[in-house]
Tab-separated table of C-alpha atoms and ligand atoms in Angstrom:
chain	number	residue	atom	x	y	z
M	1	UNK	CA	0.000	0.000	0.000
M	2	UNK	CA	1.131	3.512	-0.818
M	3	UNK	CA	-0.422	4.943	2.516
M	4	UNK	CA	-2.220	7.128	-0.419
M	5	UNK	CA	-5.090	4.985	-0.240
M	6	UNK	CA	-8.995	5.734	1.642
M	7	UNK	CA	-9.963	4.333	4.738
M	8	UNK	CA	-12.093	1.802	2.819
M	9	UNK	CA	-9.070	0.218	0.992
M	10	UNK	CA	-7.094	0.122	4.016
M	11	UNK	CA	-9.290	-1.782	6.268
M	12	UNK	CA	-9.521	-4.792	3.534
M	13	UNK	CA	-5.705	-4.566	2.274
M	14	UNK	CA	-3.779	-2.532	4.222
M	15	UNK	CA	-1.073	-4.937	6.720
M	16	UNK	CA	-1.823	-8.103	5.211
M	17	UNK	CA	0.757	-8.925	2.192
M	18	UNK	CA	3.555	-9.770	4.188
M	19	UNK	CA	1.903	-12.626	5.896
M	20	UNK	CA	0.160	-14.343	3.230
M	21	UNK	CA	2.226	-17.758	3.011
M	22	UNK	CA	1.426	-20.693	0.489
M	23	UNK	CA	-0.606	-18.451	-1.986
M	24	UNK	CA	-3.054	-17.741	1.018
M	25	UNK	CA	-4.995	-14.671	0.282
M	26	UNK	CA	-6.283	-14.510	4.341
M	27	UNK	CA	-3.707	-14.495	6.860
M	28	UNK	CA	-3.366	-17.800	8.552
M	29	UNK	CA	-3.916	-18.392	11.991
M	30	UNK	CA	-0.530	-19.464	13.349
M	31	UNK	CA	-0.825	-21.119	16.721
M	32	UNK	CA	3.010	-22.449	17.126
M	33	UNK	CA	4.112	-21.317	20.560
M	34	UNK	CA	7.738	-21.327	19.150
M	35	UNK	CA	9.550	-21.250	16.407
M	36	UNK	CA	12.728	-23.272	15.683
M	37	UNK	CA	15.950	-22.627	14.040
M	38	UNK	CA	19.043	-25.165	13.742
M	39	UNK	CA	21.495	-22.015	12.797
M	40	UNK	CA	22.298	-20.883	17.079
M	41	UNK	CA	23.690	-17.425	15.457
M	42	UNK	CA	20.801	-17.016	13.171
M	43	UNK	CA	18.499	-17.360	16.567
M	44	UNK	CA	20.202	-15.305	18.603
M	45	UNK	CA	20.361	-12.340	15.778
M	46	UNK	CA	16.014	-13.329	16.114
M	47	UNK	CA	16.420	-13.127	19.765
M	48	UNK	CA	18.495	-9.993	19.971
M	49	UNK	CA	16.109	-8.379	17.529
M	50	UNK	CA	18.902	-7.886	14.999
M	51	UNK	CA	17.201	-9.931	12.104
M	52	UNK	CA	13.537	-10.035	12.066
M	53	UNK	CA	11.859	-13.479	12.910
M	54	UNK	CA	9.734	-14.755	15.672
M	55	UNK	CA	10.787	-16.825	19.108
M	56	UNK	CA	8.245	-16.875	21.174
M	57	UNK	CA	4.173	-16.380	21.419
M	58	UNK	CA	4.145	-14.073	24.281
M	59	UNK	CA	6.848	-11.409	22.067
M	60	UNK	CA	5.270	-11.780	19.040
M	61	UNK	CA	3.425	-14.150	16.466
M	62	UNK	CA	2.285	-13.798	12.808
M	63	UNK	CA	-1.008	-13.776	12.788
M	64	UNK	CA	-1.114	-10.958	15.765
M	65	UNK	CA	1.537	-8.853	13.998
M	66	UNK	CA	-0.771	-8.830	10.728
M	67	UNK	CA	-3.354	-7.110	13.489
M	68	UNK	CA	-0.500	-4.582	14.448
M	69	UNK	CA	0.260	-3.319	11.108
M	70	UNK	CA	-3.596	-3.040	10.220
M	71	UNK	CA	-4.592	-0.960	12.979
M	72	UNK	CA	-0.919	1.007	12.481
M	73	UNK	CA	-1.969	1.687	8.886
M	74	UNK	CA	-5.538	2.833	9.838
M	75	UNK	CA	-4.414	5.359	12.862
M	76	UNK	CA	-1.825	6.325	10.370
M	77	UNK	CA	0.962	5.597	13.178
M	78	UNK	CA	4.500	4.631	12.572
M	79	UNK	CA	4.233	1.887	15.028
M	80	UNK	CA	1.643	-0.388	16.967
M	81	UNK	CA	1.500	-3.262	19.248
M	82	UNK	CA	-1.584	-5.503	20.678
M	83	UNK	CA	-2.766	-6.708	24.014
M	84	UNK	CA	-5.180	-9.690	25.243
M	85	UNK	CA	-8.119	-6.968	26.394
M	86	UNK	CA	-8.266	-3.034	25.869
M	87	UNK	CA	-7.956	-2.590	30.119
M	88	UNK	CA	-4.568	-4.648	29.347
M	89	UNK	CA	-3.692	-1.850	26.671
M	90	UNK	CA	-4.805	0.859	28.983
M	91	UNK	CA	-3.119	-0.193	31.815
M	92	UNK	CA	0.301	-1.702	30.484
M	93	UNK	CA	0.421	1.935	28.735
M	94	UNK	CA	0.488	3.379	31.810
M	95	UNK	CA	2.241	1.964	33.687
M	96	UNK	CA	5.299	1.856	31.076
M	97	UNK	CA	5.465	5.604	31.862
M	98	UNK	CA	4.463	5.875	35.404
M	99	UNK	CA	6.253	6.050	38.393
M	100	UNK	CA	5.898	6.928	41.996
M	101	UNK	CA	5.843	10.766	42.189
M	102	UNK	CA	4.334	11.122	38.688
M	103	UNK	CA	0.603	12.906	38.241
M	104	UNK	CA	-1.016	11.684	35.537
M	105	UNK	CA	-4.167	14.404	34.579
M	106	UNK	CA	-7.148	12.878	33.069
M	107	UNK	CA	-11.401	13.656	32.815
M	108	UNK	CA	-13.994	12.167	35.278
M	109	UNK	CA	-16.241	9.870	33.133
M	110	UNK	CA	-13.791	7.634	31.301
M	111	UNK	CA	-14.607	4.419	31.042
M	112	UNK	CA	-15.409	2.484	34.494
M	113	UNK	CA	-12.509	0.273	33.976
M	114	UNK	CA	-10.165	3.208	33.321
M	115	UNK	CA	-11.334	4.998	36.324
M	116	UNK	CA	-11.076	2.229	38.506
M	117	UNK	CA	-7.572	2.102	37.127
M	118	UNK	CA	-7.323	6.227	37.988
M	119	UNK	CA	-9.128	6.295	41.443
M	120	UNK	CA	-7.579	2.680	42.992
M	121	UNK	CA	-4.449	1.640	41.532
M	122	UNK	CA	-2.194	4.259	40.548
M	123	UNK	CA	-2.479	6.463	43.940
M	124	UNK	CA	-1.835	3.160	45.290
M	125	UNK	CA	1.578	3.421	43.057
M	126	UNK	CA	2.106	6.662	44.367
M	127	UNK	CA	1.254	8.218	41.160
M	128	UNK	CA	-1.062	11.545	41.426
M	129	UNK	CA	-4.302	11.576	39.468
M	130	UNK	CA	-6.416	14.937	38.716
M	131	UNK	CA	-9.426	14.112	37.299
M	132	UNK	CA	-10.972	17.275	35.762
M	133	UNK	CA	-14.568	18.089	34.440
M	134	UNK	CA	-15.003	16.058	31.178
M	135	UNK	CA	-15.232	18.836	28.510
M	136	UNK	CA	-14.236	21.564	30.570
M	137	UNK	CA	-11.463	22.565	28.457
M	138	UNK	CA	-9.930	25.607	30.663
M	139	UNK	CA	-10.327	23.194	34.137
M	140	UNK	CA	-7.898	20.542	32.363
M	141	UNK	CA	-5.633	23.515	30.788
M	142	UNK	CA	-4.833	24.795	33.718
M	143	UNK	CA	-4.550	21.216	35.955
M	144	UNK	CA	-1.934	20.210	33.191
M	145	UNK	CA	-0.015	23.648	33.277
M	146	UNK	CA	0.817	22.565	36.634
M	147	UNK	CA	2.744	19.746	35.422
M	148	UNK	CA	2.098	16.164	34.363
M	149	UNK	CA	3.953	13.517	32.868
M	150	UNK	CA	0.729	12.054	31.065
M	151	UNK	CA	-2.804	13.734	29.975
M	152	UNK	CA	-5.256	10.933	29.364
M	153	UNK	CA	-8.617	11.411	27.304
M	154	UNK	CA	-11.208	9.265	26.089
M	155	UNK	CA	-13.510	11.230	23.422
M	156	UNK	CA	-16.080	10.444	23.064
M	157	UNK	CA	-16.669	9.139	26.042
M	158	UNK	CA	-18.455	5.789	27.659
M	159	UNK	CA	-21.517	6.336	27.970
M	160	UNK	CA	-22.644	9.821	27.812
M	161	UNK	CA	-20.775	10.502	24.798
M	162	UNK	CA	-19.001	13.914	25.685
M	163	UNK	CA	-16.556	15.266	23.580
M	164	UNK	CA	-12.793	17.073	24.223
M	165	UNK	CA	-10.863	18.846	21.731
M	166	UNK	CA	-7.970	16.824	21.167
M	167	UNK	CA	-6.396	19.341	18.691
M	168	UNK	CA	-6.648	22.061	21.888
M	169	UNK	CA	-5.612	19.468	24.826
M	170	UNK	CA	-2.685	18.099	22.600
M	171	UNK	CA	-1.152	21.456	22.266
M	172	UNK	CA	-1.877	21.947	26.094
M	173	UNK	CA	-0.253	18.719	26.884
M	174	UNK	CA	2.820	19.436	25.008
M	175	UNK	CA	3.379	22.771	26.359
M	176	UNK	CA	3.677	21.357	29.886
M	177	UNK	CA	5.843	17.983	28.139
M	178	UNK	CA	3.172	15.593	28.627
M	179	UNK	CA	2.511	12.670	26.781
M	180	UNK	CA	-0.956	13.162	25.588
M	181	UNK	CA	-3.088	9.446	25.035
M	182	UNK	CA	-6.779	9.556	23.447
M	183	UNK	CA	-8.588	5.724	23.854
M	184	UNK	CA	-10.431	5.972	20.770
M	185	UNK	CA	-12.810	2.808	21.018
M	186	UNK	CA	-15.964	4.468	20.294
M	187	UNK	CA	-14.786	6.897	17.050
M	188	UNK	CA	-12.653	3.956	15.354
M	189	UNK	CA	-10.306	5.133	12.870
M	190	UNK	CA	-13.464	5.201	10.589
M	191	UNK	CA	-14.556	8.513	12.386
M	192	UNK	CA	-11.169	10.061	13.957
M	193	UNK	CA	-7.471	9.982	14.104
M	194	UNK	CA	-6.289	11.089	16.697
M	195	UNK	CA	-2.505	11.404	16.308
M	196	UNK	CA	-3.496	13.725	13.016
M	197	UNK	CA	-4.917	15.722	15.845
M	198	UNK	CA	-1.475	16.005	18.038
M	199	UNK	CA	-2.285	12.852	20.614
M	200	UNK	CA	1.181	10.877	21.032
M	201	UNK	CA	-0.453	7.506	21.856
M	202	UNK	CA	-3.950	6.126	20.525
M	203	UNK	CA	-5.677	3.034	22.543
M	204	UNK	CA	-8.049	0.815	20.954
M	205	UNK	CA	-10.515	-1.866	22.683
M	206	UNK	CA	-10.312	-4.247	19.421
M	207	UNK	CA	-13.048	-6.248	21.492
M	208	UNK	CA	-15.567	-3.316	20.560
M	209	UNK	CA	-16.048	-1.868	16.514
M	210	UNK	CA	-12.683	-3.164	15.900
M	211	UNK	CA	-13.635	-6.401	15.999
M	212	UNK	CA	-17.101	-5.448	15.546
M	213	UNK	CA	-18.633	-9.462	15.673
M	214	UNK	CA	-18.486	-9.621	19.852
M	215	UNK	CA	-16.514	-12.864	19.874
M	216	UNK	CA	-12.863	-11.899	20.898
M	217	UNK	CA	-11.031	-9.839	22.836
M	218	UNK	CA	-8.154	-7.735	21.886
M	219	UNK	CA	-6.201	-4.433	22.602
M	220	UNK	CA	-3.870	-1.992	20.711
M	221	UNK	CA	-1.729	0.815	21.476
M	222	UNK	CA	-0.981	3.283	18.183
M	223	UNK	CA	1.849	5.996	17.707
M	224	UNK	CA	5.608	6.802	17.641
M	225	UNK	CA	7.785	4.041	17.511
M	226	UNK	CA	9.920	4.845	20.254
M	227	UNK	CA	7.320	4.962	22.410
M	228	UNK	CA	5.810	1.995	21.011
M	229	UNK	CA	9.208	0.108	21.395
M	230	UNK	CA	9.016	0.879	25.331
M	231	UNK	CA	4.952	-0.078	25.571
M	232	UNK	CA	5.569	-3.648	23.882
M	233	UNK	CA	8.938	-4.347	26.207
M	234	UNK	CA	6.408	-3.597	29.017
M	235	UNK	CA	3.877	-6.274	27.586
M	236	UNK	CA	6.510	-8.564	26.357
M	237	UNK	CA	7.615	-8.936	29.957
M	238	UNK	CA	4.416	-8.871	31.910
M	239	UNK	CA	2.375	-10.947	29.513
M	240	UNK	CA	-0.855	-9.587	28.311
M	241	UNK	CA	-0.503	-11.065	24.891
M	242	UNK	CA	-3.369	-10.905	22.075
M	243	UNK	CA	-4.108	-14.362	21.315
M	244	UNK	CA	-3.554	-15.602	17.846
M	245	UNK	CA	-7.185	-16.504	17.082
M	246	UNK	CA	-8.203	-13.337	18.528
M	247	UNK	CA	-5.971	-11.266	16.110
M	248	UNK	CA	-7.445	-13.738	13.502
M	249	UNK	CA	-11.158	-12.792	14.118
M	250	UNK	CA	-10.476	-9.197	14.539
M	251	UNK	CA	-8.579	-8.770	11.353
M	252	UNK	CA	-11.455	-10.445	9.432
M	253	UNK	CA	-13.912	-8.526	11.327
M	254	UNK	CA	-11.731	-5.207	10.798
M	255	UNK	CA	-12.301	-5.556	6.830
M	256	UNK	CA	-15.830	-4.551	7.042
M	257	UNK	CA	-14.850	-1.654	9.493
M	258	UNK	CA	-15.984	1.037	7.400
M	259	UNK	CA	-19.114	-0.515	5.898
M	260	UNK	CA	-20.164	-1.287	9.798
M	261	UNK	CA	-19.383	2.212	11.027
M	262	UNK	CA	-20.944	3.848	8.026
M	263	UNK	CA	-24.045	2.260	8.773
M	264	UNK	CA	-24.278	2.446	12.561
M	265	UNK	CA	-23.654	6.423	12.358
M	266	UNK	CA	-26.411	6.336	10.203
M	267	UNK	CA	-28.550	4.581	12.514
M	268	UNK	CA	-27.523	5.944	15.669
M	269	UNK	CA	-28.330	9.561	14.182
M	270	UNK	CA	-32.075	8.608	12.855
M	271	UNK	CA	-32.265	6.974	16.640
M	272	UNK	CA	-30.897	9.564	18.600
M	273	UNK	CA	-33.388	12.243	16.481
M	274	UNK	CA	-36.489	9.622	17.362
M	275	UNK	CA	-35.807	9.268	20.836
M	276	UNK	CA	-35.552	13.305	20.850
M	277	UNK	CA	-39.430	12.975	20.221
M	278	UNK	CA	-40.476	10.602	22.780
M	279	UNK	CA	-42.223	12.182	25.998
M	280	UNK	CA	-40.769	9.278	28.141
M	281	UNK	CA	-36.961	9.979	27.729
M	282	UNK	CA	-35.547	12.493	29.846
M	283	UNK	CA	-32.374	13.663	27.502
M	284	UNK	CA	-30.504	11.705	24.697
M	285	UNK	CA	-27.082	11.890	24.490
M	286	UNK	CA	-25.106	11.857	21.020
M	287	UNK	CA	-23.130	13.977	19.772
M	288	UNK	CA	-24.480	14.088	16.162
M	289	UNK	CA	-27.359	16.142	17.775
M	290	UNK	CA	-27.083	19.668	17.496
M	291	UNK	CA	-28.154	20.062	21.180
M	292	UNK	CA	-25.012	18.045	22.458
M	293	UNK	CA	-22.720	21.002	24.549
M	294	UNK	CA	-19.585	19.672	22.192
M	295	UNK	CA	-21.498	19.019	18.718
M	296	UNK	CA	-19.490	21.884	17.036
M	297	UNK	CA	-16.012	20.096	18.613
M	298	UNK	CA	-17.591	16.741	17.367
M	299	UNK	CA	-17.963	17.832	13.776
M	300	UNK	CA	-14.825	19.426	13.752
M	301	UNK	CA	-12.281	16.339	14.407
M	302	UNK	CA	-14.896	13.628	13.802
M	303	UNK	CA	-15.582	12.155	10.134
M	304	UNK	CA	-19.101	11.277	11.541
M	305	UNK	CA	-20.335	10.923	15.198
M	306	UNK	CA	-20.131	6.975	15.625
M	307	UNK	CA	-22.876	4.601	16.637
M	308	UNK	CA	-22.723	5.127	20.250
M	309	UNK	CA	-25.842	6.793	22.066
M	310	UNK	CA	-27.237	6.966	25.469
M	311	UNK	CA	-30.609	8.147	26.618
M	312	UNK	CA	-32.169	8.306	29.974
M	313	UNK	CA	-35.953	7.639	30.526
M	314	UNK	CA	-38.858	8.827	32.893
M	315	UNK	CA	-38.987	6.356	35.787
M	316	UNK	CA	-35.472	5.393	36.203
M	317	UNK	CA	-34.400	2.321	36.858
M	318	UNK	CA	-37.944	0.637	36.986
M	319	UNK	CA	-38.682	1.995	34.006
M	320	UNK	CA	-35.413	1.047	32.550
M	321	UNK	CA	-36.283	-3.060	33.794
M	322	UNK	CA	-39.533	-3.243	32.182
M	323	UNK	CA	-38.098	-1.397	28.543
M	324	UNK	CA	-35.383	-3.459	27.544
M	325	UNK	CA	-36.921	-7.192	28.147
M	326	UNK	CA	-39.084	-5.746	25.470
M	327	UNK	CA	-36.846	-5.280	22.856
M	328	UNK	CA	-36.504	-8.018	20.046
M	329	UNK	CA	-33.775	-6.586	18.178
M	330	UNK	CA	-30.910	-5.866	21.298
M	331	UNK	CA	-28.785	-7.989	22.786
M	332	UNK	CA	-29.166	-7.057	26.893
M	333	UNK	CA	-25.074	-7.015	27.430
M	334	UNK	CA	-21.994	-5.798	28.773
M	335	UNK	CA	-20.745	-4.866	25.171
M	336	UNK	CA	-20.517	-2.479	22.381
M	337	UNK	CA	-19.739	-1.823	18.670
M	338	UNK	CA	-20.747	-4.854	17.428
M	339	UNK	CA	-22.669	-5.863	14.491
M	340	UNK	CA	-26.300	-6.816	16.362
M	341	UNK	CA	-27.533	-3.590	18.328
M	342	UNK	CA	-26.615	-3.788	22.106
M	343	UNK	CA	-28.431	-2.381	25.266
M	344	UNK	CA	-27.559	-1.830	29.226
M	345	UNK	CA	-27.756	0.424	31.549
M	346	UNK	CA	-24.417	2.232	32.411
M	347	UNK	CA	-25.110	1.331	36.147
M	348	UNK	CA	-24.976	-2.715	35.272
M	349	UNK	CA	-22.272	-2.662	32.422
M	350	UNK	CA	-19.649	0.523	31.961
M	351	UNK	CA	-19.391	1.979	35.336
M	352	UNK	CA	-20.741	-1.136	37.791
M	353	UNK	CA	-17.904	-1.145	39.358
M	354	UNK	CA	-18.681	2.688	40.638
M	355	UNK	CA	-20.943	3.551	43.551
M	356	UNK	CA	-24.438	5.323	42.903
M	357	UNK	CA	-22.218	8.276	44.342
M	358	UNK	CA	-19.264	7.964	42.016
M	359	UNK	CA	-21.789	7.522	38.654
M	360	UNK	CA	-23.695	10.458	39.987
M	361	UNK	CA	-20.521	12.443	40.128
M	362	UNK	CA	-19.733	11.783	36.679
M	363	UNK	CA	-23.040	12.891	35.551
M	364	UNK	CA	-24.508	9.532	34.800
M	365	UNK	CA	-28.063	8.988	35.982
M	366	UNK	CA	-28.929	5.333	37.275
M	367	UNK	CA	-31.755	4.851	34.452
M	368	UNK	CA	-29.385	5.825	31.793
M	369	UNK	CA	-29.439	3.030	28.948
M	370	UNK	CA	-26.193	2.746	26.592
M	371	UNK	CA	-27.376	1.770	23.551
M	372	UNK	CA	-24.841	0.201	20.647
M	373	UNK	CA	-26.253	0.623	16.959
M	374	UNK	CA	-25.998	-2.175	15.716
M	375	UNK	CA	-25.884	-2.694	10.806
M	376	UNK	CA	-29.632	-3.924	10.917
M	377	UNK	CA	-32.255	-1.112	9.695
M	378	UNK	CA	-32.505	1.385	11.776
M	379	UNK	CA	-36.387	1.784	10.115
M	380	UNK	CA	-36.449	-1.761	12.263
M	381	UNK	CA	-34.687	-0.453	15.026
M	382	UNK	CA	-36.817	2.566	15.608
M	383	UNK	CA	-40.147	0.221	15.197
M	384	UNK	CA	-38.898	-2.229	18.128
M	385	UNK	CA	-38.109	0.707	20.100
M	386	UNK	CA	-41.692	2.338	19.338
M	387	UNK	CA	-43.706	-1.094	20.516
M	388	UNK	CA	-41.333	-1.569	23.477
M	389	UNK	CA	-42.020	2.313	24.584
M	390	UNK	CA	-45.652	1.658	24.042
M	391	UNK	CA	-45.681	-1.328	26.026
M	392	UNK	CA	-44.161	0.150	28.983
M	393	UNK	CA	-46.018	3.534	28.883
M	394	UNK	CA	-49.148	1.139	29.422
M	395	UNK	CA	-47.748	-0.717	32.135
M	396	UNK	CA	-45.998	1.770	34.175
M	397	UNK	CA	-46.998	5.103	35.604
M	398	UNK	CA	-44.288	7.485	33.983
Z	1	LIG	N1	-12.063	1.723	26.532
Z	1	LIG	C1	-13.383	1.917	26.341
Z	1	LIG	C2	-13.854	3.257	25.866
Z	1	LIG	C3	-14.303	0.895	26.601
Z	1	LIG	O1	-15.603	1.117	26.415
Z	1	LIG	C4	-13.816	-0.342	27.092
Z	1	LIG	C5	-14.736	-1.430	27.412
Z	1	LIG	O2	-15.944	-1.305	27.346
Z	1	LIG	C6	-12.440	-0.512	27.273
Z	1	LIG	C7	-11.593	0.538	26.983
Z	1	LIG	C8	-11.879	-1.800	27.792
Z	1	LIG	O3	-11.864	-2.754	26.767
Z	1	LIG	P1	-11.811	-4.338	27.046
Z	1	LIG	O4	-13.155	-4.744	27.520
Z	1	LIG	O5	-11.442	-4.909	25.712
Z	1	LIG	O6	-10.766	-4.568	28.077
C-alpha cells in the first residue's frame, strides 16, 4: 500500500501482504508457541532483535503482527503493538510511563474500567491523578499547566458521549511535556485519528467496533515508535498477549470496518433524532445532535459521530427493567460496537464497578441506557423501540 489509499481500501488490504504464506490470500492463523531454528547465530540475531523473525508467542506471532500493522496503517501511526483486552492496553500503557511521584491528569467519566484504574491503583503506586470536568477545556488547561507527565482522554466518552478537543488538549499537553493518550474505542479510525490531531499515543478496545462481531477480545496501542518500542517491552515482559485466534477474528472482522461504522452512524443519528421525540426519555445523548454542549467540537475532528448513544428515561431504573426485556432486536449485554444492536444500563455494564455516588458524580443517571447501533435497519430499530415504549407507557406510571 502507498499509505495514499482511503480508509475503505485500508481496512480490507492494508497490513496483510507480508503474511500471506502458500498463496493464502487470508492471513493464517498461526498457533506455534515457538519457532525453531538449527542455525544458534541465526536465533540469537532473532532473539536480539537484529534480524527479524519470531521466538516466542508471548513477544510476538504472525497472525497478531498482521493485526499490528492493520490498525498502524488505519491510525496512520508509525508503530503499533496488541494486548489480550483493551484494560490490558490501557493499563500496560500506563504503567510503562508511570512512576511513583508522577501525576497523571485525566477527565472524570472515562470508562469504568479506566477509572477504577485512575481512582484505585495508581495512587496506590504513588502516582497523582487529577481528574478534571469532562469537557471543561480551561479546568484541564490549567490542571496540566501545573505539570504532568501524562494527559489521558477518552472522546467520546463511555456512555454519555461527551466530547474534548484533542487538537486544543494536545497542544496543552505538550506545552507542559506531557505525553498526551486519546482511547479511541468508540470513534474507530473510521470517524477520527487522533494522532493527526497532536495525541502521542492512541488506545483501541479491538473487542468493541474493531472487531465489531463480539466474539474476541483484543487491545492496541498506536503511535511513535519509540514509544511503542518501550509499551511492547512492558507487555513482552508482563504478559498480556493478544491471542492468535483473537488477532485472527479481529482482522477479518476489521475488513468490514468502514461498511459497519458507516451504517451504525447512520442509525444511531435517525435513533438519537427519534428518541428526541419521545415524551418518556428524559435527555438523549449523542453527539451528532445539534443540542449536544460539544457538537461543534464533534464535527470538527470527527468524520461522523459513531454509533454510540445513550438516553435516559422517565422512571429510572424501573422503568429502565420493564423497557429493555421488550426489545426483540438488542442484545441485553456488557458490550458495544458490534454488528447486532446492544443495550444496558451504564449502572450494570460501563461503570458497575462505581458507587451510585461515584456515577452520579460523573453525571450519569442510574436509568441511563447505553445503547450500541448495531448494521440492521434502523427503520427496524426505531419500530422495536416504538412497541417496546408503548408497552411500557401502558404498564408503568411514567
Ligand atoms: N475503553 C473503552 C472506551 C471501553 O468502552 C472499554 C470497554 O468497554 C475498554 C476501553 C476496555 O476494553 P476491554 O473490555 O477490551 O478490556
Amino acid at each position: 500500500m502507498t499509505n495514499q489509499e482511503k480508509i475503505g481500501t485500508k481496512t480490507v488490504w492494508a497490513g496483510e501482504s507480508e503474511y500471506l504464506v502458500h498463496g493464502a490470500t487470508q492471513v493464517p492463523v498461526v498457533l506455534s508457541v515457538s519457532y525453531g531454528y538449527d542455525d544458534m547465530d541465526e536465533w540469537y540475531d532473532v532473539a536480539i532483535g537484529k534480524k527479524k523473525g519470531h521466538i516466542y508467542g508471548r513477544n510476538t506471532n504472525p497472525t497478531v503482527q498482521a493485526f499490528e500493522d492493520k490498525i498502524k496503517a488505519l491510525e496512520g501511526a508509525e508503530a503499533a503493538t496488541s494486548f489480550s483486552t483493551g484494560m490490558a492496553a490501557i493499563s500496560n500503557t500506563l504503567s510503562t510511563f508511570l512512576f511513583p511521584g508522577d501525576r497523571i491528569v485525566s477527565i472524570k467519566d472515562t470508562y469504568g474500567g479506566t477509572n477504577k484504574i485512575f481512582t484505585e491503583f495508581l495512587p496506590r503506586q504513588q502516582v497523582e491523578v487529577t481528574l478534571c470536568e469532562t469537557g471543561h477545556h480551561e479546568q484541564i488547561e490549567a490542571e496540566v499547566k501545573k505539570g504532568c507527565k501524562i494527559l489521558y482522554l477518552e472522546t467520546p466518552t463511555n456512555p454519555t458521549v461527551k466530547i474534548t478537543d484533542i487538537e486544543r488538549m494536545a497542544e496543552a499537553g505538550h506545552r507542559a511535556g506531557a505525553l498526551v493518550i486519546v482511547d479511541n474505542t468508540f470513534a474507530t479510525p473510521i470517524n477520527q485519528n487522533p494522532l493527526s490531531l497532536g495525541a502521542d499515543l492512541v488506545i483501541h478496545s479491538a473487542t468493541k467496533f474493531l472487531g465489531g462481531h463480539a466474539d474476541a477480545l483484543g487491545g492496541a496501542v498506536c503511535g511513535a515508535k519509540h514509544l511503542i518500542e518501550q509499551i511492547y517491552h512492558y507487555r513482552e515482559i508482563n504478559g498480556a498477549t493478544m491471542d492468535p485466534m483473537a488477532a485472527y477474528l479481529i482482522l477479518r472482522g476489521m475488513k468490514t470496518l468502514h461498511l459497519r461504522v458507516r451504517q451504525q452512524c447512520q442509525g444511531a443519528m435517525k435513533i438519537a433524532k427519534y428518541l428526541q421525540t419521545k415524551s418518556i426519555v428524559e435527555a438523549v445523548y449523542y453527539p451528532g445532535l445539534e443540542t449536544h454542549p460539544n457538537h461543534e467540537i464533534a464535527k470538527k475532528q470527527m468524520a461522523d459521530f459513531g454509533g454510540m448513544l445513550s438516553f435516559s428515561v422517565k422512571g429510572g431504573v424501573d422503568t429502565v427493567r420493564e423497557l429493555l426485556p421488550k426489545l426483540k432486536y438488542a442484545n441485553r449485554a456488557a458490550n458495544l460496537g458490534a454488528v447486532e444492536t446492544i443495550v444496558g444500563p451504564a449502572r450494570t455494564t460501563s461503570h458497575v464497578e462505581c458507587t451510585p455516588e461515584e456515577r452520579a458524580a460523573m453525571g450519569i443517571p442510574e436509568g441511563l441506557i447505553r445503547y450500541s447501533c448495531g448494521i440492521e435497519d434502523a427503520e427496524d430499530l426505531i419500530a422495536d423501540l416504538e412497541q417496546a415504549f408503548a408497552r411500557v407507557e401502558n404498564s408503568i406510571k411514567v
